[in-house]
Amino acid sequence: VAGSQQSGTADPPFRTIAIVGVGLIGGSIGLAARARWPEVTVIGVDRREVLREAVSFGAIAEPGDLGTAARADLVMLAAPVAQNVALLDELAAHVAPTSVVTDVGSTKRTIAAAARTKPGLAFVGGHPLAGAAVSGVGAARGQLFRGRPWILTPDAGCEREIVTRLTRFVQGLGAVPEVLDPDRHDRLVAFVSHLPQLVASGLLHTIGEAVGEAGLALSGPGLADTTRLASSPADVWTEIFQSNADYVEAAIDELMALLGDTKARLHSSEHVTTVFESAARWRRALRHIGEGRADARTD
Amino acid sequence: VAGSQQSGTADPPFRTIAIVGVGLIGGSIGLAARARWPEVTVIGVDRREVLREAVSFGAIAEPGDLGTAARADLVMLAAPVAQNVALLDELAAHVAPTSVVTDVGSTKRTIAAAARTKPGLAFVGGHPLAGAAVSGVGAARGQLFRGRPWILTPDAGCEREIVTRLTRFVQGLGAVPEVLDPDRHDRLVAFVSHLPQLVASGLLHTIGEAVGEAGLALSGPGLADTTRLASSPADVWTEIFQSNADYVEAAIDELMALLGDTKARLHSSEHVTTVFESAARWRRALRHIGEGRADARTD
């Protein structure tokens, strides 16, 4: 501790961290937090063989259980969406009054609503917009959040000090914190994450069934790019869609309206040009954002 | 000529080649053909400044016009789809009786139908499944077709010898020839090429309009992959959609049926799992195909 203070780094916002669910995201949080604040104790809660691997990787310092997790300064729920809600229920009665609880789930309204039923629980949801094609603690890396957005979704009545500490924490992991309320978060990810995933899988399913393997053999790199997400595991996504069904339905409706309109006007150069030019403009915006992030990473 | 025969290479299937439209594809054909058969004369037909650039790149040996093109052993129409059909009309009356005419357009029924109205014309359509995010002769490269499929679409009554010569030609450029009739070709590309393009553009247009630039800033690499095709130029695609409208409409219908069904069953883990697992299986098939091609390239 003395060493890190001498070198000018700030005190860690949390001294003990319990990570419940040590997969790709949980493991990467452990690696990043321990690299940033060596004095912090990181406890992991998961199946025994996962914890053994996590300790050997240095992602956690020691294995724990929900009892030890409840006494940590920060409890980080990093299991799949529905399981995080169940864990919150289980932990709420035992968690120390000074503990802050957060999660990393892809949807935020359900867990925020569950937390609201537990007065006195210092909960602020979170969602790091980082991931990889692979999963499991074996794929964890401390750089995963570097330059990536990490959305925090405090309720209106939340203590500012808790948001401030969480903000410092995710900045320490290299992420760029953003604050959104749970409802706006869920609408946003329905469009920028859930709809593209659904379309990539639905598109490749449709094409594969229509043309078979011999037809796919005559496809180009464009199809491969467009359907890269189609290798995503179903189990993670069934939970995400269920916990965000209304906004995902609305996003599907918008896309279907556009596709139906385009189908009816395929012979209209004007219509097709309008859609393609709009898409190309948004694509340039997306590229600028990506370049901005790459710049931030080299700082 | 003696030198290449000594080194065991076969005689070129065509001694003079006219490339009408010297962009990315036309320029790459010139580079690949001249690298493979240095004794072949490649003539280019395009705007003067394009031809100047093509000569300086070595993509063509000399500039020409439709008159000189009509006397080449192989006339390669490499302009956009609708323009190729117009060029075929213009050339048909003047083309030497021994000349073979082909094209590289993305749809094949329209030009095949146009060719059928010109008795005596030795036309076989073609479609190299290669491309790049960039266009223009400046982006041409001789390796563009290496290991990529090149579909030839002869009509039923076509002389076999012409197909054999074209097959040898595209193999000489490094491509893997496939034969399909124009109708099957057009249905196939509606699914593996035109639908993904339409979806990538339609998806990013829909998302951009819904969440704006601030929302896109909170997207991850999945959206960037899924919408990479959205930077494609509109003018090329309006012609492709118009010349393949029926099959593109059918492909949109299939996808919309799947999306509508999924929207209605977002809470069904079984439905979502079925679609995602099917998509993941087709994704593995697609990856095997890609790996097979990478192997072929290193041979």
Coordinates of C-alpha atoms in Angstrom, one line a residue:
Chain A
V1 CA 0.0 0.0 0.0
A2 CA 2.8 2.4 1.0
G3 CA 4.5 1.6 -2.3
S4 CA 1.5 2.4 -4.5
Q5 CA 0.9 5.6 -2.6
Q6 CA 4.5 6.7 -3.1
S7 CA 4.1 6.1 -6.8
G8 CA 1.2 8.5 -6.8
T9 CA -1.7 6.2 -7.6
A10 CA -5.0 6.8 -5.9
D11 CA -6.4 4.7 -3.1
P12 CA -8.6 1.8 -4.4
P13 CA -12.3 2.7 -4.3
F14 CA -12.9 -0.8 -2.8
R15 CA -10.4 -2.8 -0.6
T16 CA -12.1 -6.2 -1.0
I17 CA -14.0 -7.3 -4.1
A18 CA -16.1 -10.5 -4.5
I19 CA -16.7 -11.6 -8.0
V20 CA -19.6 -14.0 -8.2
G21 CA -19.4 -15.8 -11.5
V22 CA -15.8 -16.0 -12.7
G23 CA -16.1 -16.4 -16.5
L24 CA -14.7 -14.2 -19.3
I25 CA -16.0 -10.9 -17.8
G26 CA -15.6 -11.8 -14.1
G27 CA -12.1 -13.2 -14.6
S28 CA -11.1 -10.1 -16.7
I29 CA -12.4 -7.8 -13.9
G30 CA -10.2 -9.7 -11.4
L31 CA -7.1 -9.5 -13.6
A32 CA -7.6 -5.8 -14.3
A33 CA -8.4 -4.8 -10.7
R34 CA -5.4 -6.7 -9.3
A35 CA -3.1 -5.2 -11.9
R36 CA -4.4 -1.7 -11.1
W37 CA -4.5 -2.0 -7.3
P38 CA -2.2 -4.9 -6.1
E39 CA -3.3 -4.2 -2.5
V40 CA -6.9 -5.1 -3.2
T41 CA -8.2 -8.6 -2.2
V42 CA -10.2 -10.3 -4.9
I43 CA -12.4 -13.2 -3.9
G44 CA -14.1 -15.5 -6.5
V45 CA -17.3 -17.4 -6.1
D46 CA -18.0 -20.1 -8.7
R47 CA -17.7 -23.9 -9.2
R48 CA -14.5 -25.3 -7.6
E49 CA -12.7 -26.2 -10.8
V50 CA -13.4 -22.7 -12.2
L51 CA -12.0 -21.1 -9.1
R52 CA -8.9 -23.3 -9.2
E53 CA -8.3 -22.1 -12.8
A54 CA -9.0 -18.5 -11.8
V55 CA -6.4 -18.6 -9.0
S56 CA -3.8 -20.2 -11.3
F57 CA -4.4 -17.4 -13.8
G58 CA -4.2 -14.7 -11.1
A59 CA -7.7 -13.6 -11.8
I60 CA -8.7 -14.0 -8.1
A61 CA -6.6 -14.2 -5.0
E62 CA -8.8 -16.7 -3.2
P63 CA -11.9 -18.8 -3.5
G64 CA -14.9 -17.9 -1.5
D65 CA -18.7 -18.5 -1.2
L66 CA -21.7 -16.3 -0.9
G67 CA -21.1 -15.9 2.8
T68 CA -17.6 -14.4 2.3
A69 CA -18.9 -12.4 -0.7
A70 CA -21.5 -10.7 1.4
R71 CA -18.7 -9.1 3.5
A72 CA -16.8 -7.6 0.6
D73 CA -16.7 -3.9 0.0
L74 CA -17.8 -4.5 -3.6
V75 CA -19.9 -7.5 -4.7
M76 CA -19.8 -7.9 -8.5
L77 CA -22.4 -10.2 -9.9
A78 CA -21.0 -11.6 -13.1
A79 CA -23.2 -14.6 -13.8
P80 CA -25.7 -14.8 -16.7
V81 CA -28.6 -12.3 -16.5
A82 CA -31.3 -14.4 -14.7
Q83 CA -28.8 -15.9 -12.3
N84 CA -27.6 -12.5 -11.2
V85 CA -31.2 -11.6 -10.2
A86 CA -31.5 -14.8 -8.2
L87 CA -28.1 -14.2 -6.6
L88 CA -29.2 -10.7 -5.6
D89 CA -32.2 -12.2 -3.8
E90 CA -30.0 -14.6 -2.0
L91 CA -27.3 -12.1 -1.0
A92 CA -29.6 -9.2 -0.1
A93 CA -30.3 -10.4 3.5
H94 CA -26.7 -11.1 4.3
V95 CA -24.8 -8.3 2.6
A96 CA -22.9 -5.9 4.9
P97 CA -24.5 -2.5 5.2
T98 CA -21.3 -0.8 3.9
S99 CA -21.1 -3.1 0.8
V100 CA -21.8 -1.9 -2.7
V101 CA -23.4 -4.4 -5.0
T102 CA -23.2 -4.2 -8.8
D103 CA -23.6 -6.5 -11.8
V104 CA -22.4 -6.8 -15.4
G105 CA -25.5 -8.1 -17.0
S106 CA -26.6 -7.2 -20.6
T107 CA -30.0 -5.9 -19.5
K108 CA -30.7 -3.7 -16.5
R109 CA -34.4 -3.2 -15.8
T110 CA -35.1 -6.6 -14.3
I111 CA -32.2 -6.5 -11.8
A112 CA -32.9 -2.8 -11.0
A113 CA -36.5 -3.7 -10.2
A114 CA -35.4 -6.6 -8.0
A115 CA -32.9 -4.4 -6.1
R116 CA -35.7 -1.8 -5.5
T117 CA -37.6 -4.4 -3.4
K118 CA -34.6 -4.6 -1.0
P119 CA -34.5 -1.3 0.9
G120 CA -31.0 -0.5 2.3
L121 CA -29.2 -2.4 -0.4
A122 CA -26.6 -0.2 -2.1
F123 CA -27.1 -1.5 -5.6
V124 CA -26.1 0.1 -8.9
G125 CA -26.3 -2.0 -12.1
G126 CA -23.5 -1.9 -14.6
H127 CA -22.8 -3.2 -18.1
P128 CA -19.3 -3.3 -19.6
L129 CA -19.6 -3.2 -23.4
A130 CA -16.8 -5.6 -23.9
G131 CA -16.7 -9.3 -24.8
A132 CA -15.1 -11.7 -27.1
A133 CA -16.1 -14.6 -29.4
V134 CA -14.8 -17.0 -26.7
S135 CA -16.1 -17.5 -23.1
G136 CA -14.9 -18.8 -19.8
V137 CA -12.2 -17.7 -17.4
G138 CA -9.5 -19.2 -19.7
A139 CA -10.2 -16.4 -22.1
A140 CA -10.1 -13.6 -19.5
R141 CA -7.6 -10.8 -19.9
G142 CA -6.8 -7.7 -18.0
Q143 CA -7.0 -5.5 -21.1
L144 CA -10.6 -6.5 -22.0
F145 CA -12.2 -3.2 -20.8
R146 CA -9.5 -0.9 -22.1
G147 CA -11.1 2.0 -23.9
R148 CA -14.5 0.3 -23.9
P149 CA -17.7 1.9 -22.5
W150 CA -19.0 0.7 -19.1
I151 CA -22.5 1.8 -18.5
L152 CA -23.7 2.4 -14.9
T153 CA -27.4 2.5 -14.4
P154 CA -28.2 4.1 -11.0
D155 CA -31.8 4.6 -10.0
A156 CA -32.9 8.2 -9.4
G157 CA -32.7 7.9 -5.6
C158 CA -29.3 6.4 -5.5
E159 CA -26.5 7.9 -3.4
R160 CA -24.1 9.9 -5.6
E161 CA -21.1 8.7 -3.6
I162 CA -21.7 5.1 -4.6
V163 CA -21.8 6.1 -8.3
T164 CA -18.6 8.1 -7.8
R165 CA -16.8 5.1 -6.3
L166 CA -18.0 2.7 -9.0
T167 CA -17.0 5.3 -11.7
R168 CA -13.5 5.4 -10.2
F169 CA -13.5 1.6 -10.1
V170 CA -14.4 1.0 -13.8
Q171 CA -12.0 3.8 -14.8
G172 CA -9.3 1.9 -12.9
L173 CA -10.0 -1.1 -15.1
G174 CA -9.4 1.0 -18.2
A175 CA -13.1 1.4 -19.1
V176 CA -14.9 4.6 -20.0
P177 CA -17.9 5.1 -17.6
E178 CA -21.3 6.3 -18.9
V179 CA -24.4 6.8 -16.8
L180 CA -27.8 5.9 -18.2
D181 CA -31.1 5.0 -16.4
P182 CA -32.0 1.3 -16.7
D183 CA -34.9 1.9 -19.1
R184 CA -32.8 4.0 -21.5
H185 CA -30.0 1.4 -21.3
D186 CA -32.3 -1.4 -22.2
R187 CA -33.8 0.4 -25.2
L188 CA -30.4 1.3 -26.4
V189 CA -28.9 -2.2 -26.2
A190 CA -32.0 -3.7 -27.9
F191 CA -30.9 -1.7 -31.0
V192 CA -27.1 -1.7 -30.9
S193 CA -26.6 -5.2 -29.5
H194 CA -29.7 -7.5 -29.3
L195 CA -31.1 -6.7 -32.8
P196 CA -27.7 -7.2 -34.6
Q197 CA -27.3 -10.6 -32.8
L198 CA -30.8 -11.7 -33.7
V199 CA -30.3 -10.6 -37.3
A200 CA -26.9 -12.3 -37.7
S201 CA -28.3 -15.6 -36.4
G202 CA -31.6 -15.3 -38.2
L203 CA -29.9 -14.4 -41.4
L204 CA -27.5 -17.2 -41.5
H205 CA -30.2 -19.7 -40.4
T206 CA -32.4 -18.5 -43.3
I207 CA -29.6 -18.5 -45.9
G208 CA -28.2 -21.9 -44.8
E209 CA -31.6 -23.5 -45.0
A210 CA -32.2 -22.0 -48.4
V211 CA -29.0 -22.8 -50.2
G212 CA -27.2 -25.5 -48.1
E213 CA -23.6 -26.1 -47.7
A214 CA -22.9 -26.1 -51.5
G215 CA -24.5 -22.7 -51.7
L216 CA -22.6 -21.3 -48.8
A217 CA -19.4 -22.4 -50.5
L218 CA -20.1 -19.8 -53.2
S219 CA -20.4 -16.9 -50.7
G220 CA -17.9 -14.2 -50.2
P221 CA -16.2 -12.4 -47.2
G222 CA -19.3 -10.1 -46.9
L223 CA -21.5 -13.0 -45.6
A224 CA -18.8 -14.1 -43.2
D225 CA -18.5 -10.6 -41.7
T226 CA -22.3 -10.1 -41.5
T227 CA -22.8 -13.3 -39.7
R228 CA -19.8 -13.5 -37.4
L229 CA -22.1 -13.1 -34.4
A230 CA -24.0 -16.3 -35.4
S231 CA -21.6 -18.4 -33.5
S232 CA -22.9 -16.9 -30.2
P233 CA -24.2 -19.4 -27.6
A234 CA -28.0 -19.7 -27.5
D235 CA -28.3 -20.0 -23.7
V236 CA -26.9 -16.5 -22.9
W237 CA -29.2 -15.0 -25.5
T238 CA -32.5 -16.6 -24.5
E239 CA -32.1 -14.9 -21.1
I240 CA -31.2 -11.6 -22.6
F241 CA -34.2 -11.6 -25.0
Q242 CA -36.6 -12.7 -22.2
S243 CA -35.5 -9.8 -20.0
N244 CA -35.7 -7.2 -22.7
A245 CA -38.5 -8.6 -24.9
D246 CA -40.6 -5.4 -25.3
Y247 CA -37.7 -3.3 -26.6
V248 CA -36.3 -6.2 -28.8
E249 CA -39.8 -6.6 -30.3
A250 CA -39.9 -2.9 -31.0
A251 CA -36.4 -3.0 -32.6
I252 CA -37.5 -6.0 -34.8
D253 CA -40.6 -4.1 -35.8
E254 CA -38.5 -1.1 -37.0
L255 CA -36.2 -3.4 -39.1
M256 CA -39.1 -5.4 -40.5
A257 CA -40.8 -2.1 -41.6
L258 CA -37.7 -1.1 -43.4
L259 CA -37.2 -4.5 -45.0
G260 CA -40.9 -4.6 -46.1
D261 CA -40.7 -1.1 -47.5
T262 CA -37.5 -1.9 -49.4
K263 CA -39.0 -5.2 -50.7
A264 CA -41.9 -3.2 -52.1
R265 CA -39.6 -0.6 -53.7
L266 CA -36.7 -2.7 -55.0
H267 CA -37.1 -1.1 -58.4
S268 CA -36.9 2.4 -57.0
S269 CA -33.3 3.6 -57.3
E270 CA -34.3 6.6 -55.1
H271 CA -35.5 4.5 -52.2
V272 CA -32.5 2.1 -52.3
T273 CA -30.1 5.0 -52.6
T274 CA -31.7 6.8 -49.7
V275 CA -31.3 3.8 -47.4
F276 CA -27.8 2.9 -48.6
E277 CA -26.5 6.5 -48.3
S278 CA -28.0 6.8 -44.8
A279 CA -26.4 3.5 -43.8
A280 CA -23.0 4.6 -45.3
R281 CA -23.2 7.8 -43.3
W282 CA -23.9 5.9 -40.0
R283 CA -21.0 3.6 -41.0
R284 CA -18.6 6.5 -41.2
A285 CA -19.9 7.7 -37.8
L286 CA -19.2 4.2 -36.4
R287 CA -15.7 4.2 -37.9
H288 CA -14.9 7.6 -36.3
I289 CA -16.0 6.3 -33.0
G290 CA -13.8 3.2 -33.4
E291 CA -10.9 5.4 -34.4
G292 CA -11.4 7.7 -31.4
R293 CA -11.3 4.6 -29.1
A294 CA -8.1 3.3 -30.7
D295 CA -6.6 6.8 -30.1
A296 CA -7.7 6.7 -26.5
R297 CA -6.0 3.3 -26.1
T298 CA -2.6 4.5 -27.2
D299 CA -2.7 7.4 -24.8
Chain B
V1 CA 6.2 -17.7 -75.7
A2 CA 9.0 -20.2 -76.1
G3 CA 10.1 -19.4 -72.6
S4 CA 6.7 -20.1 -71.0
Q5 CA 6.3 -23.3 -73.0
Q6 CA 9.7 -24.5 -71.8
S7 CA 8.7 -23.9 -68.2
G8 CA 5.8 -26.3 -68.8
T9 CA 2.9 -23.8 -68.8
A10 CA 0.0 -24.4 -71.1
D11 CA -0.9 -22.2 -74.1
P12 CA -3.1 -19.3 -73.1
P13 CA -6.8 -20.0 -73.9
F14 CA -7.1 -16.5 -75.5
R15 CA -4.2 -14.5 -77.2
T16 CA -5.9 -11.1 -77.1
I17 CA -8.2 -10.0 -74.3
A18 CA -10.3 -6.8 -74.3
I19 CA -11.4 -5.6 -70.8
V20 CA -14.3 -3.2 -71.1
G21 CA -14.6 -1.4 -67.8
V22 CA -11.2 -1.3 -66.0
G23 CA -12.2 -0.9 -62.4
L24 CA -11.3 -3.2 -59.4
I25 CA -12.4 -6.4 -61.1
G26 CA -11.4 -5.5 -64.7
G27 CA -8.0 -4.2 -63.6
S28 CA -7.4 -7.3 -61.4
I29 CA -8.2 -9.6 -64.4
G30 CA -5.7 -7.7 -66.5
L31 CA -3.0 -8.0 -63.8
A32 CA -3.7 -11.7 -63.2
A33 CA -3.9 -12.6 -66.9
R34 CA -0.6 -10.8 -67.8
A35 CA 1.2 -12.4 -64.8
R36 CA 0.0 -15.8 -65.8
W37 CA 0.5 -15.5 -69.6
P38 CA 3.0 -12.7 -70.4
E39 CA 2.5 -13.3 -74.1
V40 CA -1.2 -12.3 -74.0
T41 CA -2.1 -8.9 -75.2
V42 CA -4.6 -7.1 -72.8
I43 CA -6.5 -4.1 -74.2
G44 CA -8.5 -1.8 -71.9
V45 CA -11.6 0.2 -72.8
D46 CA -12.7 2.9 -70.4
R47 CA -12.4 6.6 -69.8
R48 CA -9.0 8.0 -70.9
E49 CA -7.7 8.8 -67.3
V50 CA -8.7 5.3 -66.1
L51 CA -6.8 3.7 -69.0
R52 CA -3.7 5.9 -68.3
E53 CA -3.7 4.7 -64.7
A54 CA -4.3 1.0 -65.8
V55 CA -1.4 1.1 -68.2
S56 CA 0.9 2.6 -65.5
F57 CA -0.2 -0.2 -63.1
G58 CA 0.4 -2.8 -65.7
A59 CA -3.2 -3.9 -65.6
I60 CA -3.5 -3.4 -69.4
A61 CA -0.9 -3.3 -72.2
E62 CA -2.7 -0.7 -74.3
P63 CA -5.8 1.5 -74.5
G64 CA -8.5 0.5 -77.0
D65 CA -12.1 1.3 -77.9
L66 CA -15.1 -0.9 -78.7
G67 CA -13.9 -1.3 -82.3
T68 CA -10.6 -2.9 -81.2
A69 CA -12.3 -4.8 -78.4
A70 CA -14.6 -6.4 -81.0
R71 CA -11.6 -8.1 -82.6
A72 CA -10.1 -9.6 -79.4
D73 CA -10.3 -13.4 -78.8
L74 CA -12.0 -12.7 -75.4
V75 CA -14.2 -9.7 -74.7
M76 CA -14.6 -9.3 -71.0
L77 CA -17.5 -6.9 -70.0
A78 CA -16.5 -5.6 -66.5
A79 CA -18.7 -2.5 -66.2
P80 CA -21.7 -2.3 -63.8
V81 CA -24.6 -4.8 -64.5
A82 CA -26.9 -2.6 -66.7
Q83 CA -24.0 -1.1 -68.6
N84 CA -22.7 -4.6 -69.5
V85 CA -26.1 -5.4 -71.1
A86 CA -26.0 -2.1 -73.1
L87 CA -22.4 -2.9 -74.1
L88 CA -23.4 -6.3 -75.3
D89 CA -26.0 -4.7 -77.6
E90 CA -23.5 -2.3 -79.0
L91 CA -20.8 -4.9 -79.5
A92 CA -22.9 -7.8 -80.9
A93 CA -23.0 -6.6 -84.5
H94 CA -19.3 -6.0 -84.7
V95 CA -17.7 -8.8 -82.7
A96 CA -15.5 -11.2 -84.7
P97 CA -17.2 -14.6 -85.2
T98 CA -14.3 -16.3 -83.4
S99 CA -14.5 -14.1 -80.4
V100 CA -15.8 -15.3 -77.0
V101 CA -17.7 -12.7 -75.0
T102 CA -18.2 -13.0 -71.2
D103 CA -19.0 -10.6 -68.3
V104 CA -18.4 -10.4 -64.6
G105 CA -21.7 -9.0 -63.5
S106 CA -23.4 -9.9 -60.2
T107 CA -26.6 -11.1 -61.8
K108 CA -26.9 -13.3 -64.9
R109 CA -30.4 -13.8 -66.2
T110 CA -30.7 -10.3 -67.8
I111 CA -27.5 -10.5 -69.7
A112 CA -28.1 -14.1 -70.7
A113 CA -31.5 -13.2 -72.1
A114 CA -30.0 -10.3 -74.0
A115 CA -27.3 -12.6 -75.4
R116 CA -30.0 -15.1 -76.6
T117 CA -31.4 -12.4 -78.9
K118 CA -28.1 -12.3 -80.8
P119 CA -27.7 -15.5 -82.7
G120 CA -24.1 -16.5 -83.5
L121 CA -22.7 -14.6 -80.5
A122 CA -20.5 -16.8 -78.4
F123 CA -21.5 -15.5 -75.0
V124 CA -21.1 -17.2 -71.6
G125 CA -21.8 -15.1 -68.5
G126 CA -19.4 -15.2 -65.5
H127 CA -19.3 -14.0 -61.9
P128 CA -16.1 -13.9 -59.9
L129 CA -17.0 -14.0 -56.2
A130 CA -14.3 -11.7 -55.2
G131 CA -14.3 -8.0 -54.3
A132 CA -13.0 -5.6 -51.7
A133 CA -14.3 -2.7 -49.7
V134 CA -12.6 -0.4 -52.1
S135 CA -13.3 0.1 -55.8
G136 CA -11.5 1.5 -58.9
V137 CA -8.5 0.3 -60.8
G138 CA -6.2 1.8 -58.1
A139 CA -7.3 -1.0 -55.8
A140 CA -6.8 -3.8 -58.5
R141 CA -4.5 -6.7 -57.6
G142 CA -3.5 -9.8 -59.4
Q143 CA -4.2 -12.0 -56.4
L144 CA -7.8 -10.9 -56.1
F145 CA -9.3 -14.2 -57.5
R146 CA -6.9 -16.6 -55.8
G147 CA -8.9 -19.5 -54.4
R148 CA -12.2 -17.6 -54.9
P149 CA -15.1 -19.2 -56.8
W150 CA -15.8 -17.9 -60.3
I151 CA -19.2 -19.0 -61.5
L152 CA -19.8 -19.5 -65.3
T153 CA -23.4 -19.5 -66.5
P154 CA -23.6 -21.1 -69.9
D155 CA -27.0 -21.5 -71.5
A156 CA -28.1 -25.1 -72.3
G157 CA -27.3 -24.8 -76.0
C158 CA -23.8 -23.4 -75.5
E159 CA -20.8 -25.0 -77.2
R160 CA -18.8 -27.0 -74.6
E161 CA -15.5 -25.9 -76.1
I162 CA -16.2 -22.3 -75.1
V163 CA -16.9 -23.2 -71.5
T164 CA -13.7 -25.3 -71.5
R165 CA -11.6 -22.4 -72.7
L166 CA -13.2 -20.0 -70.2
T167 CA -12.7 -22.5 -67.4
R168 CA -9.0 -22.7 -68.3
F169 CA -8.9 -18.9 -68.3
V170 CA -10.4 -18.3 -64.9
Q171 CA -8.2 -21.2 -63.5
G172 CA -5.2 -19.3 -64.9
L173 CA -6.3 -16.3 -62.8
G174 CA -6.2 -18.4 -59.7
A175 CA -10.0 -18.8 -59.4
V176 CA -12.0 -22.0 -58.8
P177 CA -14.6 -22.3 -61.7
E178 CA -18.1 -23.5 -61.0
V179 CA -20.9 -23.9 -63.5
L180 CA -24.5 -23.0 -62.8
D181 CA -27.3 -22.0 -65.1
P182 CA -28.2 -18.3 -64.9
D183 CA -31.5 -18.9 -63.0
R184 CA -29.9 -21.0 -60.3
H185 CA -27.1 -18.5 -60.0
D186 CA -29.4 -15.6 -59.5
R187 CA -31.4 -17.3 -56.8
L188 CA -28.2 -18.3 -55.0
V189 CA -26.7 -14.9 -55.0
A190 CA -30.0 -13.4 -53.8
F191 CA -29.4 -15.3 -50.6
V192 CA -25.7 -15.4 -50.1
S193 CA -24.9 -11.9 -51.4
H194 CA -27.8 -9.6 -52.0
L195 CA -29.8 -10.3 -48.9
P196 CA -26.8 -9.8 -46.5
Q197 CA -26.0 -6.5 -48.2
L198 CA -29.5 -5.3 -47.9
V199 CA -29.7 -6.4 -44.3
A200 CA -26.4 -4.8 -43.4
S201 CA -27.4 -1.5 -44.8
G202 CA -31.0 -1.7 -43.6
L203 CA -29.9 -2.7 -40.1
L204 CA -27.4 0.2 -39.7
H205 CA -29.9 2.7 -41.1
T206 CA -32.5 1.5 -38.7
I207 CA -30.2 1.5 -35.7
G208 CA -28.6 4.8 -36.5
E209 CA -32.0 6.5 -36.9
A210 CA -33.2 5.0 -33.6
V211 CA -30.2 5.8 -31.3
G212 CA -28.1 8.4 -33.1
E213 CA -24.4 8.9 -32.9
A214 CA -24.4 8.9 -29.0
G215 CA -26.0 5.5 -29.1
L216 CA -23.7 4.1 -31.7
A217 CA -20.8 5.2 -29.4
L218 CA -22.0 2.6 -27.0
S219 CA -22.0 -0.3 -29.5
G220 CA -19.4 -3.1 -29.5
P221 CA -17.4 -4.9 -32.2
G222 CA -20.4 -7.1 -33.0
L223 CA -22.3 -4.2 -34.6
A224 CA -19.2 -3.2 -36.5
D225 CA -18.8 -6.7 -38.0
T226 CA -22.5 -7.1 -38.8
T227 CA -22.7 -3.8 -40.7
R228 CA -19.3 -3.8 -42.4
L229 CA -21.1 -4.1 -45.8
A230 CA -23.1 -0.9 -45.1
S231 CA -20.3 1.2 -46.6
S232 CA -21.0 -0.3 -50.1
P233 CA -21.9 2.3 -52.8
A234 CA -25.6 2.6 -53.6
D235 CA -25.3 2.9 -57.4
V236 CA -23.9 -0.6 -57.9
W237 CA -26.6 -2.1 -55.7
T238 CA -29.6 -0.4 -57.2
E239 CA -28.7 -2.1 -60.5
I240 CA -28.2 -5.4 -58.9
F241 CA -31.5 -5.3 -57.0
Q242 CA -33.4 -4.2 -60.2
S243 CA -32.0 -7.1 -62.2
N244 CA -32.7 -9.7 -59.5
A245 CA -35.8 -8.2 -57.9
D246 CA -38.0 -11.4 -57.8
Y247 CA -35.4 -13.5 -56.1
V248 CA -34.3 -10.7 -53.7
E249 CA -38.0 -10.2 -52.8
A250 CA -38.3 -14.0 -52.1
A251 CA -35.1 -13.9 -49.9
I252 CA -36.4 -10.9 -47.9
D253 CA -39.7 -12.7 -47.4
E254 CA -37.9 -15.7 -45.9
L255 CA -36.0 -13.5 -43.5
M256 CA -39.0 -11.5 -42.5
A257 CA -41.0 -14.7 -41.8
L258 CA -38.2 -15.8 -39.5
L259 CA -37.9 -12.4 -37.8
G260 CA -41.7 -12.2 -37.4
D261 CA -41.8 -15.7 -35.9
T262 CA -38.9 -14.9 -33.5
K263 CA -40.5 -11.7 -32.5
A264 CA -43.7 -13.6 -31.5
R265 CA -41.7 -16.2 -29.6
L266 CA -39.0 -14.1 -27.9
H267 CA -40.0 -15.7 -24.6
S268 CA -39.6 -19.3 -26.0
S269 CA -36.2 -20.5 -25.1
E270 CA -36.9 -23.5 -27.3
H271 CA -37.5 -21.4 -30.4
V272 CA -34.6 -19.0 -29.9
T273 CA -32.3 -22.0 -29.2
T274 CA -33.4 -23.8 -32.3
V275 CA -32.6 -20.8 -34.5
F276 CA -29.3 -20.0 -32.8
E277 CA -28.1 -23.6 -32.8
S278 CA -29.0 -23.9 -36.5
A279 CA -27.2 -20.6 -37.2
A280 CA -24.1 -21.8 -35.2
R281 CA -24.0 -25.0 -37.3
W282 CA -24.1 -23.1 -40.6
R283 CA -21.4 -20.8 -39.2
R284 CA -19.2 -23.8 -38.5
A285 CA -19.8 -25.0 -42.1
L286 CA -18.9 -21.5 -43.4
R287 CA -15.7 -21.5 -41.3
H288 CA -14.7 -25.0 -42.7
I289 CA -15.2 -23.6 -46.2
G290 CA -13.1 -20.6 -45.4
E291 CA -10.3 -22.8 -44.0
G292 CA -10.5 -25.1 -47.1
R293 CA -9.9 -22.0 -49.2
A294 CA -7.0 -20.8 -47.1
D295 CA -5.4 -24.2 -47.5
A296 CA -6.0 -24.1 -51.3
R297 CA -4.2 -20.7 -51.4
T298 CA -1.1 -22.0 -49.7
D299 CA -0.7 -24.9 -52.2

